[in-house]
PDB file of C-alpha atoms in Angstrom:
ATOM      1  CA  UNK A 817      19.821 -10.187  -1.392  1.00  0.00           C
ATOM      2  CA  UNK A 818      19.237  -6.721   0.784  1.00  0.00           C
ATOM      3  CA  UNK A 819      16.628  -4.778   1.869  1.00  0.00           C
ATOM      4  CA  UNK A 820      16.094  -1.246   0.651  1.00  0.00           C
ATOM      5  CA  UNK A 821      13.782   1.697   0.703  1.00  0.00           C
ATOM      6  CA  UNK A 822      11.996   1.502  -2.691  1.00  0.00           C
ATOM      7  CA  UNK A 823      11.738   4.883  -4.721  1.00  0.00           C
ATOM      8  CA  UNK A 824       9.162   5.651  -7.352  1.00  0.00           C
ATOM      9  CA  UNK A 825      11.994   6.810  -9.829  1.00  0.00           C
ATOM     10  CA  UNK A 826      13.947   3.415  -9.568  1.00  0.00           C
ATOM     11  CA  UNK A 827      11.253   1.052  -8.616  1.00  0.00           C
ATOM     12  CA  UNK A 828       7.660   2.000  -9.713  1.00  0.00           C
ATOM     13  CA  UNK A 829       7.844  -0.198 -13.137  1.00  0.00           C
ATOM     14  CA  UNK A 830       8.926  -3.470 -11.551  1.00  0.00           C
ATOM     15  CA  UNK A 831       6.392  -3.053  -8.511  1.00  0.00           C
ATOM     16  CA  UNK A 832       3.513  -2.509 -11.073  1.00  0.00           C
ATOM     17  CA  UNK A 833       4.983  -5.595 -13.250  1.00  0.00           C
ATOM     18  CA  UNK A 834       4.737  -7.684  -9.841  1.00  0.00           C
ATOM     19  CA  UNK A 835       1.533  -6.332  -8.790  1.00  0.00           C
ATOM     20  CA  UNK A 836      -0.143  -6.597 -12.423  1.00  0.00           C
ATOM     21  CA  UNK A 837       1.124 -10.324 -12.300  1.00  0.00           C
ATOM     22  CA  UNK A 838      -0.641 -10.845  -9.325  1.00  0.00           C
ATOM     23  CA  UNK A 839      -3.859  -9.190 -10.446  1.00  0.00           C
ATOM     24  CA  UNK A 840      -3.926 -11.468 -13.767  1.00  0.00           C
ATOM     25  CA  UNK A 841      -2.818 -14.812 -12.354  1.00  0.00           C
ATOM     26  CA  UNK A 842      -4.108 -15.206  -8.827  1.00  0.00           C
ATOM     27  CA  UNK A 843      -6.593 -14.190  -6.203  1.00  0.00           C
ATOM     28  CA  UNK A 844      -3.744 -12.002  -3.894  1.00  0.00           C
ATOM     29  CA  UNK A 845      -5.175  -8.891  -5.578  1.00  0.00           C
ATOM     30  CA  UNK A 846      -8.932  -8.302  -5.887  1.00  0.00           C
ATOM     31  CA  UNK A 847      -8.561  -6.138  -9.098  1.00  0.00           C
ATOM     32  CA  UNK A 848      -9.805  -7.272 -12.299  1.00  0.00           C
ATOM     33  CA  UNK A 849      -7.663  -5.244 -14.818  1.00  0.00           C
ATOM     34  CA  UNK A 850      -3.955  -4.512 -14.700  1.00  0.00           C
ATOM     35  CA  UNK A 851      -2.993  -1.279 -13.184  1.00  0.00           C
ATOM     36  CA  UNK A 852      -1.515   1.619 -15.214  1.00  0.00           C
ATOM     37  CA  UNK A 853       1.848   3.739 -14.727  1.00  0.00           C
ATOM     38  CA  UNK A 854      -0.507   6.595 -13.620  1.00  0.00           C
ATOM     39  CA  UNK A 855      -1.985   4.348 -10.879  1.00  0.00           C
ATOM     40  CA  UNK A 856       1.214   3.283  -9.743  1.00  0.00           C
ATOM     41  CA  UNK A 857       2.388   7.083  -9.528  1.00  0.00           C
ATOM     42  CA  UNK A 858      -0.773   7.942  -7.586  1.00  0.00           C
ATOM     43  CA  UNK A 859       0.080   4.723  -4.884  1.00  0.00           C
ATOM     44  CA  UNK A 860       3.618   6.065  -4.523  1.00  0.00           C
ATOM     45  CA  UNK A 861       2.102   9.813  -3.795  1.00  0.00           C
ATOM     46  CA  UNK A 862      -0.202   8.295  -1.332  1.00  0.00           C
ATOM     47  CA  UNK A 863       2.722   6.236   0.347  1.00  0.00           C
ATOM     48  CA  UNK A 864       4.780   9.464   0.304  1.00  0.00           C
ATOM     49  CA  UNK A 865       2.055  11.924   1.487  1.00  0.00           C
ATOM     50  CA  UNK A 866       1.447   9.405   4.579  1.00  0.00           C
ATOM     51  CA  UNK A 867       4.938   8.551   5.463  1.00  0.00           C
ATOM     52  CA  UNK A 868       4.316   5.048   4.282  1.00  0.00           C
ATOM     53  CA  UNK A 869       7.310   2.787   3.998  1.00  0.00           C
ATOM     54  CA  UNK A 870       7.866   0.866   0.579  1.00  0.00           C
ATOM     55  CA  UNK A 871      10.696  -1.797   1.569  1.00  0.00           C
ATOM     56  CA  UNK A 872      12.341  -4.068  -1.425  1.00  0.00           C
ATOM     57  CA  UNK A 873      14.326  -6.839  -1.424  1.00  0.00           C
ATOM     58  CA  UNK A 874      17.104  -6.682  -4.238  1.00  0.00           C
ATOM     59  CA  UNK A 875      19.406  -9.004  -5.634  1.00  0.00           C
ATOM     60  CA  UNK A 876      23.326  -7.970  -5.867  1.00  0.00           C
ATOM     61  CA  UNK A 877      22.636  -6.561  -9.186  1.00  0.00           C
ATOM     62  CA  UNK A 878      20.061  -4.365  -7.785  1.00  0.00           C
ATOM     63  CA  UNK A 879      16.829  -6.141  -9.159  1.00  0.00           C
ATOM     64  CA  UNK A 880      13.886  -5.963  -7.436  1.00  0.00           C
ATOM     65  CA  UNK A 881      12.553  -9.327  -6.285  1.00  0.00           C
ATOM     66  CA  UNK A 882       9.548  -8.260  -4.067  1.00  0.00           C
ATOM     67  CA  UNK A 883       8.348  -5.686  -1.810  1.00  0.00           C
ATOM     68  CA  UNK A 884       6.443  -4.825   1.345  1.00  0.00           C
ATOM     69  CA  UNK A 885       4.469  -1.800   2.433  1.00  0.00           C
ATOM     70  CA  UNK A 886       1.692  -0.524   4.468  1.00  0.00           C
ATOM     71  CA  UNK A 887      -1.125   1.945   4.467  1.00  0.00           C
ATOM     72  CA  UNK A 888      -4.575   3.280   5.911  1.00  0.00           C
ATOM     73  CA  UNK A 889      -6.642   0.410   7.378  1.00  0.00           C
ATOM     74  CA  UNK A 890      -9.622   2.783   7.245  1.00  0.00           C
ATOM     75  CA  UNK A 891     -10.005   6.252   6.948  1.00  0.00           C
ATOM     76  CA  UNK A 892     -11.296   7.120  10.421  1.00  0.00           C
ATOM     77  CA  UNK A 893      -9.040   8.970  12.755  1.00  0.00           C
ATOM     78  CA  UNK A 894      -9.310   6.485  15.679  1.00  0.00           C
ATOM     79  CA  UNK A 895      -7.423   3.758  13.175  1.00  0.00           C
ATOM     80  CA  UNK A 896      -4.493   6.046  13.129  1.00  0.00           C
ATOM     81  CA  UNK A 897      -2.723   3.169  15.122  1.00  0.00           C
ATOM     82  CA  UNK A 898      -3.836   0.367  12.518  1.00  0.00           C
ATOM     83  CA  UNK A 899      -2.374  -0.349   8.834  1.00  0.00           C
ATOM     84  CA  UNK A 900      -2.845  -2.792   6.169  1.00  0.00           C
ATOM     85  CA  UNK A 901       0.157  -4.257   5.102  1.00  0.00           C
ATOM     86  CA  UNK A 902       0.910  -6.401   2.040  1.00  0.00           C
ATOM     87  CA  UNK A 903       3.872  -8.466   0.482  1.00  0.00           C
ATOM     88  CA  UNK A 904       4.538  -9.215  -2.848  1.00  0.00           C
ATOM     89  CA  UNK A 905       7.148 -11.522  -4.698  1.00  0.00           C
ATOM     90  CA  UNK A 906       8.182 -11.351  -7.894  1.00  0.00           C
ATOM     91  CA  UNK A 907       6.888 -14.882  -9.889  1.00  0.00           C
ATOM     92  CA  UNK A 908      10.477 -16.192 -10.312  1.00  0.00           C
ATOM     93  CA  UNK A 909      11.530 -15.631  -6.978  1.00  0.00           C
ATOM     94  CA  UNK A 910       8.893 -17.135  -4.865  1.00  0.00           C
ATOM     95  CA  UNK A 911      10.006 -19.939  -2.789  1.00  0.00           C
ATOM     96  CA  UNK A 912      13.036 -18.655  -1.470  1.00  0.00           C
ATOM     97  CA  UNK A 913      12.017 -17.033   1.820  1.00  0.00           C
ATOM     98  CA  UNK A 914      11.749 -13.287   0.691  1.00  0.00           C
ATOM     99  CA  UNK A 915       8.174 -13.076   1.569  1.00  0.00           C
ATOM    100  CA  UNK A 916       8.982 -14.097   5.088  1.00  0.00           C
ATOM    101  CA  UNK A 917      12.385 -11.410   5.008  1.00  0.00           C
ATOM    102  CA  UNK A 918       9.949  -9.042   3.881  1.00  0.00           C
ATOM    103  CA  UNK A 919       7.304  -9.441   6.300  1.00  0.00           C
ATOM    104  CA  UNK A 920       9.526  -9.205   9.121  1.00  0.00           C
ATOM    105  CA  UNK A 921      10.934  -6.176   7.762  1.00  0.00           C
ATOM    106  CA  UNK A 922       7.913  -4.329   7.288  1.00  0.00           C
ATOM    107  CA  UNK A 923       6.783  -5.243  11.055  1.00  0.00           C
ATOM    108  CA  UNK A 924       9.872  -3.845  12.234  1.00  0.00           C
ATOM    109  CA  UNK A 925       9.105  -0.585  10.308  1.00  0.00           C
ATOM    110  CA  UNK A 926       5.811  -0.562  11.936  1.00  0.00           C
ATOM    111  CA  UNK A 927       7.246  -1.155  15.656  1.00  0.00           C
ATOM    112  CA  UNK A 928       9.707   1.840  14.731  1.00  0.00           C
ATOM    113  CA  UNK A 929       6.806   3.744  13.310  1.00  0.00           C
ATOM    114  CA  UNK A 930       4.451   2.975  16.740  1.00  0.00           C
ATOM    115  CA  UNK A 931       1.870   1.275  14.787  1.00  0.00           C
ATOM    116  CA  UNK A 932      -0.092  -0.849  17.434  1.00  0.00           C
ATOM    117  CA  UNK A 933      -2.113  -3.354  14.906  1.00  0.00           C
ATOM    118  CA  UNK A 934      -0.929  -4.820  11.261  1.00  0.00           C
ATOM    119  CA  UNK A 935      -3.686  -6.456   9.463  1.00  0.00           C
ATOM    120  CA  UNK A 936      -3.195  -8.512   6.382  1.00  0.00           C
ATOM    121  CA  UNK A 937      -6.399  -9.570   4.223  1.00  0.00           C
ATOM    122  CA  UNK A 938      -5.553 -12.726   2.525  1.00  0.00           C
ATOM    123  CA  UNK A 939      -7.817 -14.699   0.251  1.00  0.00           C
ATOM    124  CA  UNK A 940      -8.635 -17.589   2.573  1.00  0.00           C
ATOM    125  CA  UNK A 941      -7.313 -20.136  -0.201  1.00  0.00           C
ATOM    126  CA  UNK A 942      -3.767 -18.659   0.073  1.00  0.00           C
ATOM    127  CA  UNK A 943      -2.577 -21.404   2.337  1.00  0.00           C
ATOM    128  CA  UNK A 944       1.145 -20.017   1.817  1.00  0.00           C
ATOM    129  CA  UNK A 945       0.505 -16.597   2.685  1.00  0.00           C
ATOM    130  CA  UNK A 946      -1.547 -17.596   5.863  1.00  0.00           C
ATOM    131  CA  UNK A 947       1.011 -20.201   7.105  1.00  0.00           C
ATOM    132  CA  UNK A 948       3.608 -17.534   6.795  1.00  0.00           C
ATOM    133  CA  UNK A 949       1.379 -15.065   8.626  1.00  0.00           C
ATOM    134  CA  UNK A 950       0.819 -17.673  11.385  1.00  0.00           C
ATOM    135  CA  UNK A 951       4.406 -18.277  11.968  1.00  0.00           C
ATOM    136  CA  UNK A 952       5.288 -14.737  12.381  1.00  0.00           C
ATOM    137  CA  UNK A 953       2.823 -14.071  15.320  1.00  0.00           C
ATOM    138  CA  UNK A 954      -0.438 -13.083  13.418  1.00  0.00           C
ATOM    139  CA  UNK A 955      -3.755 -14.391  14.212  1.00  0.00           C
ATOM    140  CA  UNK A 956      -6.982 -15.090  12.572  1.00  0.00           C
ATOM    141  CA  UNK A 957      -9.267 -11.807  13.165  1.00  0.00           C
ATOM    142  CA  UNK A 958     -12.399 -13.182  11.025  1.00  0.00           C
ATOM    143  CA  UNK A 959     -13.344 -14.359   7.901  1.00  0.00           C
ATOM    144  CA  UNK A 960     -15.553 -12.315   5.095  1.00  0.00           C
ATOM    145  CA  UNK A 961     -17.378 -14.988   3.136  1.00  0.00           C
ATOM    146  CA  UNK A 962     -18.124 -14.574  -0.533  1.00  0.00           C
ATOM    147  CA  UNK A 963     -16.557 -10.741  -0.147  1.00  0.00           C
ATOM    148  CA  UNK A 964     -15.055 -10.845  -3.622  1.00  0.00           C
ATOM    149  CA  UNK A 965     -15.944 -12.238  -7.076  1.00  0.00           C
ATOM    150  CA  UNK A 966     -13.042 -12.974  -9.513  1.00  0.00           C
ATOM    151  CA  UNK A 967     -12.283 -15.905 -12.142  1.00  0.00           C
ATOM    152  CA  UNK A 968     -15.923 -17.002 -12.104  1.00  0.00           C
ATOM    153  CA  UNK A 969     -16.121 -17.656  -8.302  1.00  0.00           C
ATOM    154  CA  UNK A 970     -16.879 -16.279  -4.819  1.00  0.00           C
ATOM    155  CA  UNK A 971     -13.744 -15.712  -2.930  1.00  0.00           C
ATOM    156  CA  UNK A 972     -13.331 -15.391   0.944  1.00  0.00           C
ATOM    157  CA  UNK A 973     -11.007 -12.866   2.611  1.00  0.00           C
ATOM    158  CA  UNK A 974      -9.528 -13.929   5.765  1.00  0.00           C
ATOM    159  CA  UNK A 975      -7.838 -11.059   8.210  1.00  0.00           C
ATOM    160  CA  UNK A 976      -5.024 -11.933  10.161  1.00  0.00           C
ATOM    161  CA  UNK A 977      -3.915  -9.420  12.940  1.00  0.00           C
ATOM    162  CA  UNK A 978      -0.647  -8.764  14.747  1.00  0.00           C
ATOM    163  CA  UNK A 979      -0.780  -6.466  17.931  1.00  0.00           C
ATOM    164  CA  UNK A 980       2.291  -4.787  18.634  1.00  0.00           C
ATOM    165  CA  UNK A 981       3.541  -2.973  22.021  1.00  0.00           C
ATOM    166  CA  UNK A 982       3.541   0.170  20.483  1.00  0.00           C
ATOM    167  CA  UNK A 983       3.171   2.865  20.879  1.00  0.00           C
ATOM    168  CA  UNK A 984       4.397   3.695  24.608  1.00  0.00           C
ATOM    169  CA  UNK A 985       1.671   6.479  24.985  1.00  0.00           C
ATOM    170  CA  UNK A 986      -1.139   6.340  22.509  1.00  0.00           C
ATOM    171  CA  UNK A 987      -3.365   9.656  22.364  1.00  0.00           C
ATOM    172  CA  UNK A 988      -6.922  10.471  21.208  1.00  0.00           C
ATOM    173  CA  UNK A 989      -7.530  12.955  18.384  1.00  0.00           C
TER     174      UNK A 989
END
């Protein structure tokens, strides 16, 4: 397994499949309907326009096993040093430590790009993701109860954050 930067041309289809599986089988995403290729194109366009990384884990044959990325936390200028990250692993490749590898990689990328805070919005019942975040230094920052409704029940979303030492010299404006 190795880490690579994902591109729309090479990886959009597999990322879309991984996301759509999470949408229809889990509460990892609070979407109802699978996303379309057009939505995936927009997702990649937003990543490119904002300089947000998309890191993939591939096997020796180049098959994408999972990915991590981050994006805008909130669309107000003073949040410019805070991002919301996500990590997804193909269902066939879960339980092999890829989530940890990808989360460590996105944290390292955030540090290199002088991000100050990473935020993960995690379904409060997702004990595996919560444990992973806690092992990597993320702390519980709050839970919004009944924030979503999916699969016939209310869902609580827990926010986990990790504060980084970067940037060395933050600026207003």
